[in-house]
CSV table of C-alpha atoms in Angstrom, one decimal:
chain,number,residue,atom,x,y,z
A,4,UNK,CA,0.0,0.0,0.0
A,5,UNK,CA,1.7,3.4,-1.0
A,6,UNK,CA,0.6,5.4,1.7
A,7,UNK,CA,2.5,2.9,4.6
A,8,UNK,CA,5.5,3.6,6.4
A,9,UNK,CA,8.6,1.7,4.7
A,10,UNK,CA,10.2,-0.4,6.5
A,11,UNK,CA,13.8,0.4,5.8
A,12,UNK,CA,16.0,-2.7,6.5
A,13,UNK,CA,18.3,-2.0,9.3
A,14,UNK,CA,16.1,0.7,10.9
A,15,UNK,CA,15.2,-1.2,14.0
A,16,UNK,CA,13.8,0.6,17.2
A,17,UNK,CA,13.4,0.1,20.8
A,18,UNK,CA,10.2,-0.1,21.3
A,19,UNK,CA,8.7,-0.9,24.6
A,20,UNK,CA,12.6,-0.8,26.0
A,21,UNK,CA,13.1,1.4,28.9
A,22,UNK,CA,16.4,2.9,29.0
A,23,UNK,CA,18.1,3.9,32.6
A,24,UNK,CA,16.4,3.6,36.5
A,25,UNK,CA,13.8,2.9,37.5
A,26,UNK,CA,11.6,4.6,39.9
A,27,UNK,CA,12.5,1.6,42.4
A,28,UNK,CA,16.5,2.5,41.8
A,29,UNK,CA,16.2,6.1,42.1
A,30,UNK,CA,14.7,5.6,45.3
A,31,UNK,CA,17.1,3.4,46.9
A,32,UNK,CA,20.0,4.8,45.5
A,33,UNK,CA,18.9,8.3,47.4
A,34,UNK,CA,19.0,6.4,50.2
A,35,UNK,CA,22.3,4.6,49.5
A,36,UNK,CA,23.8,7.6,48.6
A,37,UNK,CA,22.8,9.7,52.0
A,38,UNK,CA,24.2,6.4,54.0
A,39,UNK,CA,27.8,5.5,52.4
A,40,UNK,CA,29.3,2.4,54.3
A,41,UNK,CA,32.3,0.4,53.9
A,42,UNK,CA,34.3,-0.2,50.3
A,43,UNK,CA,30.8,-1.0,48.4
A,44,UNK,CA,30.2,1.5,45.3
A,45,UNK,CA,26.8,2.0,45.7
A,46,UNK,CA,26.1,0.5,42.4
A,47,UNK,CA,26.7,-2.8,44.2
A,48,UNK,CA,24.6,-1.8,47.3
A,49,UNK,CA,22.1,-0.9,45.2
A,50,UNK,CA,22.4,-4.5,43.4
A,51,UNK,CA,22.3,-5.8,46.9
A,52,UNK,CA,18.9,-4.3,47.9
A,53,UNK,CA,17.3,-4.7,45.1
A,54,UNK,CA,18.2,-8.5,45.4
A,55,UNK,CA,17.1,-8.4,48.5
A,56,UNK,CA,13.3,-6.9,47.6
A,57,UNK,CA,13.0,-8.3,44.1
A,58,UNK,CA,15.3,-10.9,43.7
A,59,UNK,CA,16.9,-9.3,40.7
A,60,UNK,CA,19.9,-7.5,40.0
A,61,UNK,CA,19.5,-3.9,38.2
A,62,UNK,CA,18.7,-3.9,34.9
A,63,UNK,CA,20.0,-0.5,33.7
A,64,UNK,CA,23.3,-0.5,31.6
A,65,UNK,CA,24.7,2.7,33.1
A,66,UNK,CA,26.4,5.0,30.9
A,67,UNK,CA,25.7,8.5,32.8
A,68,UNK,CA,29.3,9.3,34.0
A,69,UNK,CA,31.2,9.1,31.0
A,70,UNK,CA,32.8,12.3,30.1
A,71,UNK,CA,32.2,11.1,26.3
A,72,UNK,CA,28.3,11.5,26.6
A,73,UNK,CA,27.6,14.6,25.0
A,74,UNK,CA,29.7,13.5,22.2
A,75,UNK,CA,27.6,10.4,22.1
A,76,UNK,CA,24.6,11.9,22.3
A,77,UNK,CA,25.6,14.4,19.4
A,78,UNK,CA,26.1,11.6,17.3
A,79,UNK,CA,22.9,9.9,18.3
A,80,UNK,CA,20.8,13.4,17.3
A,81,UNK,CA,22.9,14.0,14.3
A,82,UNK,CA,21.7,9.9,13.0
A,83,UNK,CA,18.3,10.8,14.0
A,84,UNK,CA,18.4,13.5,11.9
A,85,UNK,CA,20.0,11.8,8.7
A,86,UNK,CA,17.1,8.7,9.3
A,87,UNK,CA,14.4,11.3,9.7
A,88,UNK,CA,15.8,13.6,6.1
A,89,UNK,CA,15.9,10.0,4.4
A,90,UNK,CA,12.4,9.4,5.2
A,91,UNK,CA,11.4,12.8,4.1
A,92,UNK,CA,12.8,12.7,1.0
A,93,UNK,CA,11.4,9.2,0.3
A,94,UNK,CA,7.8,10.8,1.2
A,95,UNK,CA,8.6,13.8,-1.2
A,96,UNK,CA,9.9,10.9,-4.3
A,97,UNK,CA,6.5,9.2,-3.9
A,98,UNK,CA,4.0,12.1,-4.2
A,99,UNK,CA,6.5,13.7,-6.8
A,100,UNK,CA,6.6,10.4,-8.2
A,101,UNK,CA,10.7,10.7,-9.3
A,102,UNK,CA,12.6,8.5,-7.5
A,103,UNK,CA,16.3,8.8,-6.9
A,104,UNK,CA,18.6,7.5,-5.2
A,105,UNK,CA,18.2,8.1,-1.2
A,106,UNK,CA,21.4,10.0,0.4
A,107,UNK,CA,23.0,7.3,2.8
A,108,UNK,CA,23.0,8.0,6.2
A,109,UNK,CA,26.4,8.8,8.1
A,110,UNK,CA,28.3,5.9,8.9
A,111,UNK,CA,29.3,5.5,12.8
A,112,UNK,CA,32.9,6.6,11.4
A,113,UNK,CA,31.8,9.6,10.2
A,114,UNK,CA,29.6,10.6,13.2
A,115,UNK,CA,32.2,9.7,15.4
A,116,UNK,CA,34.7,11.9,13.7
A,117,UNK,CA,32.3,14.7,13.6
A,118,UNK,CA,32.0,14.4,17.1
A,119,UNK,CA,35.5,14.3,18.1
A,120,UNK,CA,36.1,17.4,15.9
A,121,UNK,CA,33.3,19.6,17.6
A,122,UNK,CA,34.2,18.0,21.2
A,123,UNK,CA,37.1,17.3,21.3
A,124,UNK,CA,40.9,19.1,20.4
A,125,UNK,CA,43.2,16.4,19.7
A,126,UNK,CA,46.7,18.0,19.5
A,127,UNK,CA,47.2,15.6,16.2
A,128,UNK,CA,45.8,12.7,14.2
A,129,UNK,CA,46.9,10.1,16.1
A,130,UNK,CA,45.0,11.4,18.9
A,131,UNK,CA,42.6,12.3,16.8
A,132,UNK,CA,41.9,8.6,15.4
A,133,UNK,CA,42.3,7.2,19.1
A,134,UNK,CA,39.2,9.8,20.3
A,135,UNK,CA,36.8,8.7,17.3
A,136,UNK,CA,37.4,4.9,17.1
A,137,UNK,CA,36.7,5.2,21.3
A,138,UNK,CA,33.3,7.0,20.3
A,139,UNK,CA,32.6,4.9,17.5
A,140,UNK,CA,33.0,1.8,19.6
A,141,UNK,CA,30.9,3.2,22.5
A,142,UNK,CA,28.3,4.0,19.8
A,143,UNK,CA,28.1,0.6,18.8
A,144,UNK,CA,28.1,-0.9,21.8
A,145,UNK,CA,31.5,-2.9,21.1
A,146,UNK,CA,33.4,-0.7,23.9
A,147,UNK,CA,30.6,-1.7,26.8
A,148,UNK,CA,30.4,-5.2,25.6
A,149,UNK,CA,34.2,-5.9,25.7
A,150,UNK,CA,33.5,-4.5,29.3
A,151,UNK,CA,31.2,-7.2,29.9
A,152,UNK,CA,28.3,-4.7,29.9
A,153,UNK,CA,25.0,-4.2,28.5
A,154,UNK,CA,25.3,-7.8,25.8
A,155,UNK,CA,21.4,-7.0,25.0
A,156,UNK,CA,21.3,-3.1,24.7
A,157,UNK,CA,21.1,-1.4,21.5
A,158,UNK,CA,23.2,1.5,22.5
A,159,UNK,CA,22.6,3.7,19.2
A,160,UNK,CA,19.1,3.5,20.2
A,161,UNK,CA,20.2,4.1,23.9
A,162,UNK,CA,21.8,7.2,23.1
A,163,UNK,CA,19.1,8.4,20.4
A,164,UNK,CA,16.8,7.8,23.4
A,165,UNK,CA,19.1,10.0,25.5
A,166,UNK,CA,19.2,12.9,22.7
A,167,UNK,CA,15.9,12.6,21.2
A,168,UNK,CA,13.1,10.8,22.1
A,169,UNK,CA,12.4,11.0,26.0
A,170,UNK,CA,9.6,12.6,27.8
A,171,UNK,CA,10.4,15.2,29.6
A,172,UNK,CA,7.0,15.4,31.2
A,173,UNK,CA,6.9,12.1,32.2
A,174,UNK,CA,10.5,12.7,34.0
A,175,UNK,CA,9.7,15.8,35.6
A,176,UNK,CA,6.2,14.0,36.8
A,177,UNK,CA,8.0,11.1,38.1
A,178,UNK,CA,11.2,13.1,39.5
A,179,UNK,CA,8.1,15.2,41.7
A,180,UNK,CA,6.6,12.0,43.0
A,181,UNK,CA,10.2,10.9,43.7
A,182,UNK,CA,11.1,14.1,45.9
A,183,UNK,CA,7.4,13.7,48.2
A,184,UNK,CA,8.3,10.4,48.6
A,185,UNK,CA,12.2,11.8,50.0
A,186,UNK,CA,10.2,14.3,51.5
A,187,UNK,CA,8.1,11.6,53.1
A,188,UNK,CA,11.0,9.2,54.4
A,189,UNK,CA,12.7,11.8,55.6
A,190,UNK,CA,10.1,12.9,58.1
A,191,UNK,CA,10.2,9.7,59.2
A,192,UNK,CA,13.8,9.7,60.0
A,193,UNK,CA,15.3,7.9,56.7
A,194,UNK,CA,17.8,9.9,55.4
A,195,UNK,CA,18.2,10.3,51.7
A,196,UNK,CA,20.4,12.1,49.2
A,197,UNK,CA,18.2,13.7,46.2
């Protein structure tokens, strides 16, 4: 039917995936974080006590303390953008009715050294190259992985995610109900860090 979406092969999304805490975390790791003990990062204590309530470890690949995340994220927005100009011009070839060939969409390469040249100021190439193939890899998912991090997350969608597509209304909602709740423990005599 001409009027569908394509399907563009490769273009896969994550939908129904949540990407970082989740309410549950945030909460403890307020309280964690008000109550440091012993050697533990409290990414372990937090594994701990969720263990302890759920019986599950902490789903969230964790990515928010890189220093390279804005240079991630700029490479995440600038793919969204080439995905979303591809589908445009698609939609314009099939009312015009003139189809031509589609411009390709920036490979991780290129993105990456985009990113290292508005982020970044290598004091020569070889630096240069050792930025960008680090941001290409984290882009892909290949630096995490060798890690032994995050073997089911997409992280190009991860980090379009954290550039484009998340709800700030929904944050700001949840991140209220999350400071009564401090609020709340607090009065009670729970200390917590928020």
């Amino acid at each position: 039917m001409d009027d569908e979406i394509p399907y563009i092969a490769g273009e896969e999304y994550a939908i129904g995936t949540q990407f970082g805490r989740t309410f549950l975390e945030k909460l403890l790791i307020a309280i964690i974080n008000a109550h440091p003990v012993g050697q533990d990062t409290p990414e372990t204590r937090l594994n701990i006590a969720l263990r302890a309530l759920t019986g599950e470890d902490s789903k969230v690949e964790t990515v928010a303390q890189d220093g390279d995340l804005p240079a991630l994220r700029f490479m995440a927005q600038e793919r969204h953008s080439d995905k979303g100009n591809r589908f445009l011009l698609l939609m314009k070839q099939r009312k015009e009715n003139k189809p031509t060939k589609l411009p390709r969409k920036r490979s991780d390469r290129t993105l990456a050294q985009e990113a290292t040249d508005k982020f970044f100021n290598p004091p020569n190439e070889q630096a240069r190259k050792s930025i960008y193939d680090r941001l290409r890899e984290k882009f892909s998912g290949t630096y995490y992985r060798k890690q032994g991090k995050g073997h089911e997350v997409n992280y190009r969608e991860y980090f379009t995610y954290q550039a484009v597509e998340h709800d700030y209304v929904a944050e700001s909602l949840e991140a209220q109900a999350l400071d009564q709740i401090c609020e709340i423990l607090r009065k009670n005599g729970v200390e917590v860090e928020r």
